[in-house]
PDB file of C-alpha atoms and ligand atoms in Angstrom:
ATOM      1  CA  MET A   1      80.674 117.526 -26.466  1.00 42.00           C
ATOM      2  CA  SER A   2      81.620 114.712 -24.251  1.00 48.00           C
ATOM      3  CA  LEU A   3      80.629 110.945 -25.376  1.00 66.00           C
ATOM      4  CA  GLY A   4      81.552 107.658 -23.815  1.00 87.00           C
ATOM      5  CA  TRP A   5      83.248 105.150 -26.172  1.00 93.00           C
ATOM      6  CA  SER A   6      79.807 102.739 -26.055  1.00 93.00           C
ATOM      7  CA  ARG A   7      77.352 105.413 -27.187  1.00 93.00           C
ATOM      8  CA  ARG A   8      76.247 105.718 -30.506  1.00 94.00           C
ATOM      9  CA  ALA A   9      75.922 109.086 -31.929  1.00 95.00           C
ATOM     10  CA  PRO A  10      74.904 110.668 -35.218  1.00 96.00           C
ATOM     11  CA  VAL A  11      77.779 110.723 -37.822  1.00 97.00           C
ATOM     12  CA  ASP A  12      76.651 114.595 -38.770  1.00 96.00           C
ATOM     13  CA  THR A  13      76.900 115.500 -35.363  1.00 96.00           C
ATOM     14  CA  LEU A  14      80.166 114.064 -34.567  1.00 96.00           C
ATOM     15  CA  VAL A  15      81.589 115.684 -37.864  1.00 97.00           C
ATOM     16  CA  GLY A  16      80.010 118.825 -37.506  1.00 96.00           C
ATOM     17  CA  THR A  17      81.492 119.567 -34.012  1.00 96.00           C
ATOM     18  CA  GLU A  18      84.832 117.899 -34.827  1.00 97.00           C
ATOM     19  CA  THR A  19      84.412 115.669 -31.581  1.00 96.00           C
ATOM     20  CA  ALA A  20      87.667 114.054 -30.314  1.00 96.00           C
ATOM     21  CA  ILE A  21      87.597 111.144 -27.843  1.00 96.00           C
ATOM     22  CA  ASP A  22      90.158 109.671 -25.746  1.00 96.00           C
ATOM     23  CA  PHE A  23      89.178 106.055 -25.079  1.00 96.00           C
ATOM     24  CA  SER A  24      90.328 103.059 -23.194  1.00 96.00           C
ATOM     25  CA  ILE A  25      88.130 100.062 -24.117  1.00 96.00           C
ATOM     26  CA  PRO A  26      88.555  96.599 -22.596  1.00 96.00           C
ATOM     27  CA  LEU A  27      89.507  94.189 -25.201  1.00 95.00           C
ATOM     28  CA  SER A  28      86.225  92.224 -23.973  1.00 95.00           C
ATOM     29  CA  GLU A  29      83.911  94.677 -24.776  1.00 95.00           C
ATOM     30  CA  LEU A  30      84.751  94.863 -28.685  1.00 96.00           C
ATOM     31  CA  PRO A  31      82.428  92.429 -29.716  1.00 94.00           C
ATOM     32  CA  ARG A  32      84.136  90.784 -32.925  1.00 94.00           C
ATOM     33  CA  VAL A  33      87.697  91.443 -31.600  1.00 95.00           C
ATOM     34  CA  ALA A  34      86.971  89.385 -28.440  1.00 93.00           C
ATOM     35  CA  HIS A  35      85.609  86.470 -30.636  1.00 91.00           C
ATOM     36  CA  GLU A  36      89.073  86.228 -31.803  1.00 90.00           C
ATOM     37  CA  LEU A  37      91.158  86.463 -28.824  1.00 92.00           C
ATOM     38  CA  ALA A  38      92.687  83.738 -26.415  1.00 86.00           C
ATOM     39  CA  THR A  39      91.696  86.092 -23.497  1.00 86.00           C
ATOM     40  CA  GLY A  40      89.720  89.210 -23.133  1.00 82.00           C
ATOM     41  CA  ASP A  41      92.683  90.790 -21.123  1.00 87.00           C
ATOM     42  CA  GLY A  42      93.936  94.206 -22.035  1.00 92.00           C
ATOM     43  CA  GLU A  43      92.772  97.496 -23.538  1.00 95.00           C
ATOM     44  CA  ALA A  44      92.554  99.156 -26.698  1.00 97.00           C
ATOM     45  CA  LYS A  45      93.683 102.684 -26.123  1.00 97.00           C
ATOM     46  CA  GLY A  46      93.829 105.637 -28.552  1.00 98.00           C
ATOM     47  CA  ARG A  47      91.965 108.657 -29.655  1.00 97.00           C
ATOM     48  CA  VAL A  48      89.806 109.168 -32.444  1.00 97.00           C
ATOM     49  CA  ARG A  49      88.691 112.628 -34.140  1.00 98.00           C
ATOM     50  CA  PHE A  50      85.928 113.238 -36.384  1.00 98.00           C
ATOM     51  CA  SER A  51      85.712 115.550 -38.847  1.00 98.00           C
ATOM     52  CA  ARG A  52      84.757 116.646 -42.701  1.00 96.00           C
ATOM     53  CA  GLN A  53      87.443 116.350 -45.218  1.00 94.00           C
ATOM     54  CA  GLN A  54      86.632 117.371 -48.901  1.00 90.00           C
ATOM     55  CA  GLY A  55      83.124 116.713 -48.192  1.00 91.00           C
ATOM     56  CA  ARG A  56      83.615 113.555 -46.560  1.00 94.00           C
ATOM     57  CA  ALA A  57      82.781 112.258 -42.928  1.00 97.00           C
ATOM     58  CA  VAL A  58      85.892 110.762 -41.520  1.00 97.00           C
ATOM     59  CA  ALA A  59      87.592 109.640 -38.377  1.00 98.00           C
ATOM     60  CA  ASP A  60      91.138 109.935 -37.557  1.00 98.00           C
ATOM     61  CA  LEU A  61      91.804 106.820 -35.450  1.00 98.00           C
ATOM     62  CA  GLU A  62      95.019 106.013 -33.104  1.00 98.00           C
ATOM     63  CA  VAL A  63      94.633 102.911 -31.623  1.00 98.00           C
ATOM     64  CA  SER A  64      97.215 100.461 -29.949  1.00 97.00           C
ATOM     65  CA  THR A  65      96.650  97.319 -27.986  1.00 97.00           C
ATOM     66  CA  GLN A  66      98.517  94.060 -27.325  1.00 94.00           C
ATOM     67  CA  ALA A  67      95.936  91.331 -28.470  1.00 93.00           C
ATOM     68  CA  GLU A  68      96.539  87.708 -27.331  1.00 93.00           C
ATOM     69  CA  VAL A  69      95.476  85.430 -30.399  1.00 93.00           C
ATOM     70  CA  ILE A  70      95.877  81.757 -30.661  1.00 92.00           C
ATOM     71  CA  CYS A  71      98.837  80.602 -32.704  1.00 93.00           C
ATOM     72  CA  GLN A  72      97.152  78.123 -35.206  1.00 92.00           C
ATOM     73  CA  ARG A  73     100.141  75.687 -35.481  1.00 91.00           C
ATOM     74  CA  CYS A  74     100.753  75.066 -31.776  1.00 92.00           C
ATOM     75  CA  MET A  75      97.046  76.304 -30.231  1.00 91.00           C
ATOM     76  CA  GLN A  76      98.869  78.372 -27.545  1.00 92.00           C
ATOM     77  CA  PRO A  77      98.479  81.872 -26.927  1.00 91.00           C
ATOM     78  CA  MET A  78     100.703  84.505 -28.482  1.00 92.00           C
ATOM     79  CA  HIS A  79     101.069  88.018 -28.290  1.00 91.00           C
ATOM     80  CA  TRP A  80      99.925  90.253 -31.522  1.00 93.00           C
ATOM     81  CA  PRO A  81     100.784  94.192 -30.867  1.00 95.00           C
ATOM     82  CA  VAL A  82      98.324  95.911 -32.937  1.00 96.00           C
ATOM     83  CA  ASN A  83      98.989  99.854 -33.665  1.00 97.00           C
ATOM     84  CA  VAL A  84      96.582 101.424 -35.876  1.00 95.00           C
ATOM     85  CA  ASN A  85      96.761 105.011 -37.360  1.00 96.00           C
ATOM     86  CA  SER A  86      94.050 105.325 -39.980  1.00 95.00           C
ATOM     87  CA  ARG A  87      91.864 107.747 -41.451  1.00 97.00           C
ATOM     88  CA  VAL A  88      88.526 106.161 -41.904  1.00 97.00           C
ATOM     89  CA  ALA A  89      85.703 107.435 -44.353  1.00 97.00           C
ATOM     90  CA  LEU A  90      82.192 106.828 -42.573  1.00 97.00           C
ATOM     91  CA  VAL A  91      79.828 106.016 -45.509  1.00 96.00           C
ATOM     92  CA  SER A  92      76.253 104.929 -45.402  1.00 92.00           C
ATOM     93  CA  ASP A  93      76.144 102.775 -48.789  1.00 91.00           C
ATOM     94  CA  TYR A  94      78.249 100.573 -51.213  1.00 91.00           C
ATOM     95  CA  ASP A  95      78.335 103.467 -53.782  1.00 92.00           C
ATOM     96  CA  ALA A  96      80.013 105.667 -51.265  1.00 91.00           C
ATOM     97  CA  ALA A  97      82.531 103.405 -50.278  1.00 92.00           C
ATOM     98  CA  ASP A  98      83.592 102.667 -53.858  1.00 93.00           C
ATOM     99  CA  ARG A  99      84.353 106.647 -54.002  1.00 93.00           C
ATOM    100  CA  VAL A 100      86.429 106.531 -51.290  1.00 93.00           C
ATOM    101  CA  PRO A 101      90.189 107.051 -52.313  1.00 92.00           C
ATOM    102  CA  GLU A 102      92.545 104.115 -51.591  1.00 91.00           C
ATOM    103  CA  GLU A 103      94.565 105.562 -49.016  1.00 90.00           C
ATOM    104  CA  MET A 104      91.526 105.710 -46.538  1.00 93.00           C
ATOM    105  CA  GLU A 105      89.971 102.769 -44.640  1.00 93.00           C
ATOM    106  CA  VAL A 106      86.241 102.371 -45.072  1.00 94.00           C
ATOM    107  CA  PHE A 107      83.573 102.111 -42.569  1.00 95.00           C
ATOM    108  CA  LEU A 108      80.077 101.246 -43.584  1.00 94.00           C
ATOM    109  CA  VAL A 109      77.479 103.254 -40.913  1.00 95.00           C
ATOM    110  CA  GLU A 110      74.413 101.587 -39.894  1.00 90.00           C
ATOM    111  CA  GLY A 111      71.649 103.986 -39.282  1.00 91.00           C
ATOM    112  CA  ASP A 112      73.796 107.272 -39.713  1.00 93.00           C
ATOM    113  CA  SER A 113      74.951 106.682 -36.273  1.00 96.00           C
ATOM    114  CA  VAL A 114      78.397 105.162 -34.933  1.00 96.00           C
ATOM    115  CA  SER A 115      79.911 104.433 -31.795  1.00 96.00           C
ATOM    116  CA  VAL A 116      83.835 104.540 -31.048  1.00 97.00           C
ATOM    117  CA  ARG A 117      83.341 101.032 -29.965  1.00 96.00           C
ATOM    118  CA  ASP A 118      82.277 100.063 -33.609  1.00 95.00           C
ATOM    119  CA  LEU A 119      85.082 101.739 -35.265  1.00 97.00           C
ATOM    120  CA  VAL A 120      87.965 100.432 -32.924  1.00 97.00           C
ATOM    121  CA  ASP A 121      86.197  96.851 -33.255  1.00 96.00           C
ATOM    122  CA  GLU A 122      86.288  97.124 -36.889  1.00 95.00           C
ATOM    123  CA  GLU A 123      89.876  98.442 -37.038  1.00 95.00           C
ATOM    124  CA  VAL A 124      91.449  96.212 -34.562  1.00 96.00           C
ATOM    125  CA  MET A 125      89.962  93.355 -36.445  1.00 94.00           C
ATOM    126  CA  LEU A 126      91.502  94.432 -39.676  1.00 93.00           C
ATOM    127  CA  ALA A 127      94.967  94.413 -37.635  1.00 94.00           C
ATOM    128  CA  LEU A 128      94.626  91.181 -36.566  1.00 94.00           C
ATOM    129  CA  PRO A 129      96.289  88.051 -38.637  1.00 92.00           C
ATOM    130  CA  ASN A 130      93.965  85.858 -40.522  1.00 90.00           C
ATOM    131  CA  VAL A 131      95.793  82.749 -39.202  1.00 92.00           C
ATOM    132  CA  PRO A 132      97.965  83.553 -36.712  1.00 93.00           C
ATOM    133  CA  ARG A 133     101.279  81.711 -35.937  1.00 92.00           C
ATOM    134  CA  HIS A 134     104.375  82.070 -34.079  1.00 92.00           C
ATOM    135  CA  GLY A 135     107.453  83.056 -36.055  1.00 89.00           C
ATOM    136  CA  GLU A 136     109.387  80.402 -38.098  1.00 88.00           C
ATOM    137  CA  ASP A 137     112.424  81.066 -35.545  1.00 87.00           C
ATOM    138  CA  SER A 138     110.289  80.127 -32.610  1.00 87.00           C
ATOM    139  CA  GLU A 139     110.099  76.767 -30.498  1.00 87.00           C
ATOM    140  CA  CYS A 140     106.409  76.320 -31.896  1.00 88.00           C
ATOM    141  CA  ALA A 141     108.018  76.073 -35.687  1.00 86.00           C
ATOM    142  CA  ARG A 142     110.879  73.908 -34.696  1.00 83.00           C
ATOM    143  CA  GLN A 143     108.392  71.357 -33.090  1.00 76.00           C
ATOM    144  CA  GLU A 144     106.481  70.691 -36.242  1.00 59.00           C
ATOM    145  CA  VAL A 145     109.351  68.815 -37.683  1.00 56.00           C
ATOM    146  CA  GLN A 146     110.089  67.015 -34.368  1.00 50.00           C
ATOM    147  CA  LEU A 147     107.104  65.093 -34.336  1.00 52.00           C
ATOM    148  CA  PRO A 148     108.706  61.413 -33.490  1.00 57.00           C
ATOM    149  CA  GLY A 149     110.094  61.526 -30.041  1.00 56.00           C
ATOM    150  CA  GLN A 150     109.544  65.042 -29.097  1.00 53.00           C
ATOM    151  CA  PRO A 151     109.833  65.603 -25.453  1.00 56.00           C
ATOM    152  CA  ASP A 152     106.697  66.048 -23.585  1.00 54.00           C
ATOM    153  CA  GLU A 153     106.071  69.590 -22.461  1.00 54.00           C
ATOM    154  CA  PRO A 154     104.855  70.200 -18.891  1.00 52.00           C
ATOM    155  CA  ASP A 155     100.908  70.086 -19.282  1.00 51.00           C
ATOM    156  CA  ASP A 156      98.274  70.673 -17.111  1.00 52.00           C
ATOM    157  CA  GLU A 157      96.036  68.178 -18.533  1.00 50.00           C
ATOM    158  CA  PRO A 158      98.424  65.321 -19.098  1.00 49.00           C
ATOM    159  CA  ASP A 159      95.395  63.065 -20.280  1.00 50.00           C
ATOM    160  CA  THR A 160      94.879  65.220 -23.191  1.00 48.00           C
ATOM    161  CA  GLN A 161      94.790  63.418 -26.572  1.00 50.00           C
ATOM    162  CA  LYS A 162      97.848  64.343 -28.809  1.00 52.00           C
ATOM    163  CA  PRO A 163      96.474  64.758 -32.424  1.00 54.00           C
ATOM    164  CA  PHE A 164     100.066  63.766 -33.693  1.00 57.00           C
ATOM    165  CA  ALA A 165     101.154  61.011 -31.492  1.00 55.00           C
ATOM    166  CA  GLN A 166      99.562  58.335 -33.942  1.00 54.00           C
ATOM    167  CA  LEU A 167     101.319  60.065 -36.866  1.00 56.00           C
ATOM    168  CA  GLY A 168     104.600  59.895 -34.758  1.00 57.00           C
ATOM    169  CA  GLU A 169     104.089  55.928 -34.164  1.00 57.00           C
ATOM    170  CA  LEU A 170     103.428  55.709 -38.068  1.00 56.00           C
ATOM    171  CA  LEU A 171     106.546  57.591 -38.765  1.00 60.00           C
ATOM    172  CA  LYS A 172     108.811  55.493 -36.722  1.00 59.00           C
ATOM    173  CA  ARG A 173     107.640  52.047 -38.042  1.00 56.00           C
ATOM    174  CA  LYS A 174     108.618  53.168 -41.730  1.00 50.00           C
TER     175      LYS A 174
HETATM  176 ZN1   ZN B 201     102.833  78.396 -32.044  1.00 78.45          ZN
END
């Protein structure tokens, strides 16, 4: 059975035929993920295989990508590698979700059908940080304690207001 990543198909069919799909999805095509990223460049690549395990519909999903998120300290883009390898239980209501063993992820299926896009969007979303920040040993972390007199970085928009410029002035006057 051949099926593109964007097509929704009934969970029963996917599971019953043990459908396996190799995919390569532009990040811009993942609705929730695209919303979190600095750019939609890049692709989520991987493989999903549907099956029934102990009476439960599951998707074994491998996906990796290089996401570009916005650092919430310096507001610059930063790379965030995503490597997901999970077994996802496909459930249709919250009661069923409660019974899923802890070691499995849960995906709430709407209307008994699912697309690979939906699954990948959800799993990559879970792998993204809530508040992305460059590491503590990075340029960005050091700049935080150097507000007054920090050298101007080359900037494409020299007229942008620097939100901390005034704070820097205040600290100097102390
Ligand atoms: Zn930063």
